[in-house]
Amino acid sequence: VSLTASNGVEIIKLLSEKLDTDIEKENNEYCVSIPEELGSGHVKAINFDNGISVIEADMLLNKSFRIRFKKDKLNPLVLLFNTESAVTHRNSSTAKKKKIECFESLMFSNDMKDHNTLTIQKGKPTSFLKIYINRKDFEEKLEEHVDNMNHDLETLFRDVNGVNLFSYSGHYTLAISEAIDAIKNCDTEGLVRSLFIEAKTYEILTLHFMQYSDDLNDPKKRQILRRSTIEKIEEAATLVKNDIATNFSVNQLAKEVGLNQNTLQSGFQHLFNCSVNDYIKEKRIARAKELIENSDLNITQITYSIGINSRSYFSKLFKEKYNLSPNEYLKQVRKDRSA
């Protein structure tokens, strides 16, 4: 289908015409259900003040579907956040296709000669959030904050008519992911629902523009962890827990999950409030405590089973954590057992 629309609700109305299906309207939220011959799911949209609108889509199609967004008098700034199977974006000026994978985002604006298409593949669960910003209508809001705005962001928003072609993509952060989930799972109704979704939309915009500004920095100086990075850090933590006897070095663990050492270390600090090595020690001592409580192994056997080669070092770590030596704790546990 081909559409000329500058906000979410206009898109819903045009989709309804093209797909020959009714619109369900509740307060200021418009929804089109996917016709049975195309598949299942829905596309919802809400328009807010200051030129902001949001589309939430969740579908499973039995035919591939391409939406062609034709150029308009005013080209909005568009942010697309993908939460499931990959979708493909293409603009006519560069003829380049961009596949947007799960947990990736694309922020773009067409120029005055350009149109863009979004392709959704059949047979794959598809879910995304799309935010439109009419920069002409957003201009008044912008004036409140322009003194403290990043220069690149200000330039992007000052292009109120959408004259310049712009594109920026990458993995979005865990905080953005949580805000998107909150919108998708919102089960309130009426004014409260509308206010909640508007607040979460502005939260996503704020976090995304912070990430965009952060990405302009040298990679080594970036402060914001991406969702994909966090997943790799959690994968590293799982490797440690599942193979506690292996003496992982930071470098080895980083390579296993595809991160550099600095990112892995900062990620562990962010998620677990400790270094990689301290996390490994913590999990080993916790595992040793479990073995003392639930097995018949002696202290030497337990020491080696958790990947520590020195019994005295193990005793030192255990006493620091539990204020008892392993032997003292073992006697206490087995005394309780016999009683």
CSV table of N, CA and C in Angstrom, one decimal, residues 198-295:
chain,number,residue,atom,x,y,z
A,198,GLU,N,1.4,8.7,26.8
A,198,GLU,CA,2.1,9.9,26.4
A,198,GLU,C,3.3,10.1,27.3
A,199,ALA,N,3.2,9.8,28.6
A,199,ALA,CA,4.4,9.9,29.5
A,199,ALA,C,5.5,9.0,29.0
A,200,LYS,N,5.1,7.7,28.7
A,200,LYS,CA,6.1,6.7,28.3
A,200,LYS,C,6.7,7.1,27.0
A,201,THR,N,5.9,7.7,26.1
A,201,THR,CA,6.5,8.1,24.8
A,201,THR,C,7.5,9.2,25.0
A,202,TYR,N,7.3,10.1,25.8
A,202,TYR,CA,8.3,11.2,26.1
A,202,TYR,C,9.5,10.6,26.8
A,203,GLU,N,9.3,9.6,27.6
A,203,GLU,CA,10.4,8.9,28.3
A,203,GLU,C,11.3,8.2,27.2
A,204,ILE,N,10.7,7.6,26.3
A,204,ILE,CA,11.4,6.9,25.2
A,204,ILE,C,12.2,7.9,24.4
A,205,LEU,N,11.5,9.0,24.0
A,205,LEU,CA,12.2,10.1,23.3
A,205,LEU,C,13.4,10.6,24.0
A,206,THR,N,13.2,10.9,25.3
A,206,THR,CA,14.3,11.4,26.1
A,206,THR,C,15.5,10.5,26.2
A,207,LEU,N,15.2,9.2,26.4
A,207,LEU,CA,16.3,8.2,26.5
A,207,LEU,C,17.0,8.0,25.2
A,208,HIS,N,16.2,8.0,24.1
A,208,HIS,CA,16.7,7.8,22.8
A,208,HIS,C,17.7,9.0,22.4
A,209,PHE,N,17.2,10.2,22.7
A,209,PHE,CA,18.1,11.4,22.3
A,209,PHE,C,19.3,11.4,23.2
A,210,MET,N,19.2,10.9,24.4
A,210,MET,CA,20.4,10.8,25.2
A,210,MET,C,21.4,9.8,24.6
A,211,GLN,N,20.8,8.7,24.1
A,211,GLN,CA,21.6,7.6,23.5
A,211,GLN,C,22.3,8.2,22.2
A,212,TYR,N,21.5,8.9,21.4
A,212,TYR,CA,22.0,9.5,20.2
A,212,TYR,C,23.2,10.4,20.5
A,213,SER,N,23.1,11.3,21.5
A,213,SER,CA,24.2,12.2,21.9
A,213,SER,C,25.4,11.4,22.4
A,214,ASP,N,25.1,10.3,23.1
A,214,ASP,CA,26.2,9.4,23.6
A,214,ASP,C,26.9,8.7,22.5
A,215,ASP,N,26.2,8.4,21.4
A,215,ASP,CA,26.8,7.7,20.3
A,215,ASP,C,27.7,8.6,19.5
A,216,LEU,N,27.5,9.9,19.7
A,216,LEU,CA,28.4,10.8,19.0
A,216,LEU,C,29.8,10.9,19.6
A,217,ASN,N,29.9,10.3,20.8
A,217,ASN,CA,31.2,10.2,21.5
A,217,ASN,C,32.0,9.1,21.0
A,218,ASP,N,33.3,9.1,21.3
A,218,ASP,CA,34.2,8.0,21.0
A,218,ASP,C,33.6,6.8,21.7
A,219,PRO,N,33.6,5.6,21.0
A,219,PRO,CA,33.0,4.4,21.6
A,219,PRO,C,33.6,4.1,23.0
A,220,LYS,N,34.8,4.4,23.3
A,220,LYS,CA,35.4,4.1,24.6
A,220,LYS,C,34.9,5.1,25.7
A,221,LYS,N,34.3,6.2,25.3
A,221,LYS,CA,33.8,7.2,26.3
A,221,LYS,C,32.2,7.1,26.4
A,222,ARG,N,31.6,6.1,25.8
A,222,ARG,CA,30.1,6.0,25.9
A,222,ARG,C,29.7,5.5,27.2
A,223,GLN,N,28.7,6.1,27.8
A,223,GLN,CA,28.2,5.8,29.1
A,223,GLN,C,27.0,4.9,29.2
A,224,ILE,N,26.2,4.8,28.1
A,224,ILE,CA,24.9,4.2,28.1
A,224,ILE,C,25.1,2.7,27.5
A,225,LEU,N,24.6,1.8,28.3
A,225,LEU,CA,24.6,0.4,27.8
A,225,LEU,C,23.4,0.1,26.9
A,226,ARG,N,23.7,-0.6,25.8
A,226,ARG,CA,22.6,-1.0,24.9
A,226,ARG,C,21.9,-2.3,25.4
A,227,ARG,N,20.7,-2.5,24.9
A,227,ARG,CA,20.0,-3.7,25.3
A,227,ARG,C,20.8,-4.9,24.9
A,228,SER,N,21.3,-4.9,23.7
A,228,SER,CA,22.1,-6.1,23.2
A,228,SER,C,23.3,-6.3,24.0
A,229,THR,N,24.0,-5.2,24.5
A,229,THR,CA,25.1,-5.4,25.3
A,229,THR,C,24.8,-6.0,26.7
A,230,ILE,N,23.7,-5.5,27.2
A,230,ILE,CA,23.2,-6.1,28.5
A,230,ILE,C,22.9,-7.6,28.4
A,231,GLU,N,22.3,-8.0,27.3
A,231,GLU,CA,22.1,-9.4,27.1
A,231,GLU,C,23.4,-10.2,27.1
A,232,LYS,N,24.4,-9.7,26.4
A,232,LYS,CA,25.7,-10.3,26.4
A,232,LYS,C,26.3,-10.4,27.8
A,233,ILE,N,26.2,-9.4,28.6
A,233,ILE,CA,26.7,-9.4,29.9
A,233,ILE,C,26.0,-10.4,30.8
A,234,GLU,N,24.6,-10.5,30.6
A,234,GLU,CA,23.9,-11.5,31.3
A,234,GLU,C,24.3,-12.9,30.8
A,235,GLU,N,24.6,-13.0,29.6
A,235,GLU,CA,25.1,-14.3,29.0
A,235,GLU,C,26.4,-14.7,29.7
A,236,ALA,N,27.3,-13.7,29.9
A,236,ALA,CA,28.6,-14.0,30.6
A,236,ALA,C,28.3,-14.4,32.0
A,237,ALA,N,27.4,-13.8,32.7
A,237,ALA,CA,27.1,-14.1,34.1
A,237,ALA,C,26.5,-15.5,34.2
A,238,THR,N,25.7,-15.9,33.2
A,238,THR,CA,25.2,-17.3,33.1
A,238,THR,C,26.3,-18.3,32.9
A,239,LEU,N,27.3,-18.0,32.0
A,239,LEU,CA,28.4,-18.9,31.8
A,239,LEU,C,29.2,-19.1,33.1
A,240,VAL,N,29.4,-18.1,33.9
A,240,VAL,CA,30.1,-18.2,35.2
A,240,VAL,C,29.2,-19.1,36.1
A,241,LYS,N,28.0,-18.9,36.2
A,241,LYS,CA,27.1,-19.7,37.2
A,241,LYS,C,27.0,-21.1,36.8
A,242,ASN,N,27.0,-21.4,35.4
A,242,ASN,CA,26.8,-22.8,35.0
A,242,ASN,C,28.1,-23.6,34.9
A,243,ASP,N,29.2,-22.9,35.0
A,243,ASP,CA,30.5,-23.6,34.9
A,243,ASP,C,31.5,-23.0,36.0
A,244,ILE,N,31.0,-23.1,37.2
A,244,ILE,CA,31.7,-22.4,38.3
A,244,ILE,C,33.1,-22.8,38.5
A,245,ALA,N,33.5,-24.1,38.1
A,245,ALA,CA,34.8,-24.6,38.3
A,245,ALA,C,35.8,-24.1,37.3
A,246,THR,N,35.4,-23.5,36.2
A,246,THR,CA,36.3,-23.0,35.2
A,246,THR,C,36.9,-21.7,35.6
A,247,ASN,N,38.2,-21.6,35.5
A,247,ASN,CA,38.9,-20.3,35.8
A,247,ASN,C,38.9,-19.3,34.6
A,248,PHE,N,37.7,-18.7,34.5
A,248,PHE,CA,37.6,-17.7,33.4
A,248,PHE,C,38.4,-16.5,33.7
A,249,SER,N,39.2,-16.1,32.7
A,249,SER,CA,39.8,-14.7,32.8
A,249,SER,C,38.8,-13.7,32.2
A,250,VAL,N,39.0,-12.5,32.5
A,250,VAL,CA,38.1,-11.4,32.0
A,250,VAL,C,38.2,-11.4,30.5
A,251,ASN,N,39.4,-11.6,29.9
A,251,ASN,CA,39.6,-11.6,28.5
A,251,ASN,C,38.8,-12.7,27.8
A,252,GLN,N,39.0,-13.9,28.4
A,252,GLN,CA,38.3,-15.1,27.9
A,252,GLN,C,36.8,-15.0,27.9
A,253,LEU,N,36.3,-14.5,29.0
A,253,LEU,CA,34.8,-14.3,29.2
A,253,LEU,C,34.3,-13.3,28.2
A,254,ALA,N,35.1,-12.2,28.0
A,254,ALA,CA,34.6,-11.2,27.0
A,254,ALA,C,34.6,-11.8,25.6
A,255,LYS,N,35.6,-12.6,25.2
A,255,LYS,CA,35.6,-13.2,23.9
A,255,LYS,C,34.4,-14.1,23.7
A,256,GLU,N,34.1,-14.9,24.7
A,256,GLU,CA,33.0,-15.9,24.7
A,256,GLU,C,31.7,-15.2,24.3
A,257,VAL,N,31.5,-14.0,24.8
A,257,VAL,CA,30.2,-13.3,24.5
A,257,VAL,C,30.3,-12.2,23.5
A,258,GLY,N,31.5,-12.0,22.9
A,258,GLY,CA,31.6,-11.0,21.9
A,258,GLY,C,31.7,-9.5,22.3
A,259,LEU,N,32.3,-9.3,23.5
A,259,LEU,CA,32.5,-7.9,24.0
A,259,LEU,C,33.9,-7.6,24.2
A,260,ASN,N,34.3,-6.4,24.3
A,260,ASN,CA,35.7,-6.1,24.8
A,260,ASN,C,35.7,-6.1,26.3
A,261,GLN,N,36.9,-6.1,26.8
A,261,GLN,CA,37.1,-6.3,28.3
A,261,GLN,C,36.5,-5.1,29.0
A,262,ASN,N,36.7,-3.9,28.5
A,262,ASN,CA,36.2,-2.7,29.2
A,262,ASN,C,34.7,-2.6,29.3
A,263,THR,N,34.1,-3.0,28.2
A,263,THR,CA,32.6,-3.0,28.2
A,263,THR,C,32.1,-4.1,29.1
A,264,LEU,N,32.7,-5.2,29.2
A,264,LEU,CA,32.3,-6.3,30.1
A,264,LEU,C,32.4,-5.9,31.5
A,265,GLN,N,33.5,-5.2,31.8
A,265,GLN,CA,33.8,-4.8,33.2
A,265,GLN,C,32.7,-3.7,33.6
A,266,SER,N,32.5,-2.7,32.7
A,266,SER,CA,31.6,-1.6,33.1
A,266,SER,C,30.2,-2.2,33.2
A,267,GLY,N,29.9,-3.2,32.3
A,267,GLY,CA,28.6,-3.8,32.4
A,267,GLY,C,28.3,-4.6,33.7
A,268,PHE,N,29.3,-5.3,34.1
A,268,PHE,CA,29.1,-6.0,35.4
A,268,PHE,C,29.0,-5.0,36.6
A,269,GLN,N,29.7,-3.9,36.5
A,269,GLN,CA,29.6,-2.9,37.5
A,269,GLN,C,28.2,-2.3,37.5
A,270,HIS,N,27.6,-2.1,36.3
A,270,HIS,CA,26.3,-1.5,36.1
A,270,HIS,C,25.2,-2.4,36.6
A,271,LEU,N,25.3,-3.7,36.2
A,271,LEU,CA,24.2,-4.7,36.5
A,271,LEU,C,24.4,-5.3,37.9
A,272,PHE,N,25.6,-5.6,38.3
A,272,PHE,CA,25.8,-6.3,39.6
A,272,PHE,C,26.6,-5.6,40.6
A,273,ASN,N,27.0,-4.3,40.3
A,273,ASN,CA,27.7,-3.5,41.3
A,273,ASN,C,29.0,-4.1,41.8
A,274,CYS,N,29.7,-4.8,40.9
A,274,CYS,CA,31.0,-5.4,41.2
A,274,CYS,C,31.7,-5.7,39.9
A,275,SER,N,33.0,-6.0,40.1
A,275,SER,CA,33.8,-6.4,38.9
A,275,SER,C,33.5,-7.8,38.5
A,276,VAL,N,34.1,-8.2,37.4
A,276,VAL,CA,33.9,-9.6,36.9
A,276,VAL,C,34.5,-10.5,37.9
A,277,ASN,N,35.7,-10.3,38.3
A,277,ASN,CA,36.4,-11.2,39.2
A,277,ASN,C,35.6,-11.3,40.6
A,278,ASP,N,35.1,-10.2,41.1
A,278,ASP,CA,34.4,-10.2,42.3
A,278,ASP,C,33.1,-11.0,42.2
A,279,TYR,N,32.5,-10.9,41.0
A,279,TYR,CA,31.2,-11.6,40.7
A,279,TYR,C,31.5,-13.1,40.7
A,280,ILE,N,32.6,-13.5,40.1
A,280,ILE,CA,33.0,-14.9,40.1
A,280,ILE,C,33.3,-15.5,41.5
A,281,LYS,N,34.0,-14.7,42.3
A,281,LYS,CA,34.2,-15.1,43.7
A,281,LYS,C,32.9,-15.2,44.4
A,282,GLU,N,32.0,-14.3,44.3
A,282,GLU,CA,30.7,-14.3,45.0
A,282,GLU,C,30.0,-15.6,44.6
A,283,LYS,N,29.9,-15.9,43.4
A,283,LYS,CA,29.2,-17.1,42.9
A,283,LYS,C,29.8,-18.4,43.4
A,284,ARG,N,31.2,-18.4,43.4
A,284,ARG,CA,31.9,-19.6,43.9
A,284,ARG,C,31.6,-19.8,45.4
A,285,ILE,N,31.7,-18.8,46.2
A,285,ILE,CA,31.5,-18.9,47.6
A,285,ILE,C,30.0,-19.3,47.9
A,286,ALA,N,29.1,-18.7,47.2
A,286,ALA,CA,27.7,-19.1,47.3
A,286,ALA,C,27.4,-20.6,47.0
A,287,ARG,N,28.1,-21.0,45.9
A,287,ARG,CA,28.0,-22.5,45.5
A,287,ARG,C,28.7,-23.4,46.6
A,288,ALA,N,29.8,-22.9,47.2
A,288,ALA,CA,30.4,-23.7,48.2
A,288,ALA,C,29.5,-23.9,49.4
A,289,LYS,N,28.8,-22.8,49.8
A,289,LYS,CA,27.8,-22.9,50.9
A,289,LYS,C,26.7,-23.9,50.6
A,290,GLU,N,26.2,-23.9,49.4
A,290,GLU,CA,25.2,-24.9,49.0
A,290,GLU,C,25.8,-26.3,49.1
A,291,LEU,N,27.0,-26.5,48.7
A,291,LEU,CA,27.6,-27.9,48.7
A,291,LEU,C,27.8,-28.3,50.2
A,292,ILE,N,28.2,-27.4,51.1
A,292,ILE,CA,28.3,-27.7,52.5
A,292,ILE,C,27.0,-28.2,53.0
A,293,GLU,N,26.0,-27.5,52.6
A,293,GLU,CA,24.6,-27.7,53.2
A,293,GLU,C,24.0,-29.0,52.6
A,294,ASN,N,24.3,-29.3,51.3
A,294,ASN,CA,23.5,-30.3,50.6
A,294,ASN,C,24.3,-31.5,50.1
A,295,SER,N,25.6,-31.6,50.4
A,295,SER,CA,26.4,-32.7,49.9
A,295,SER,C,27.2,-33.3,51.1
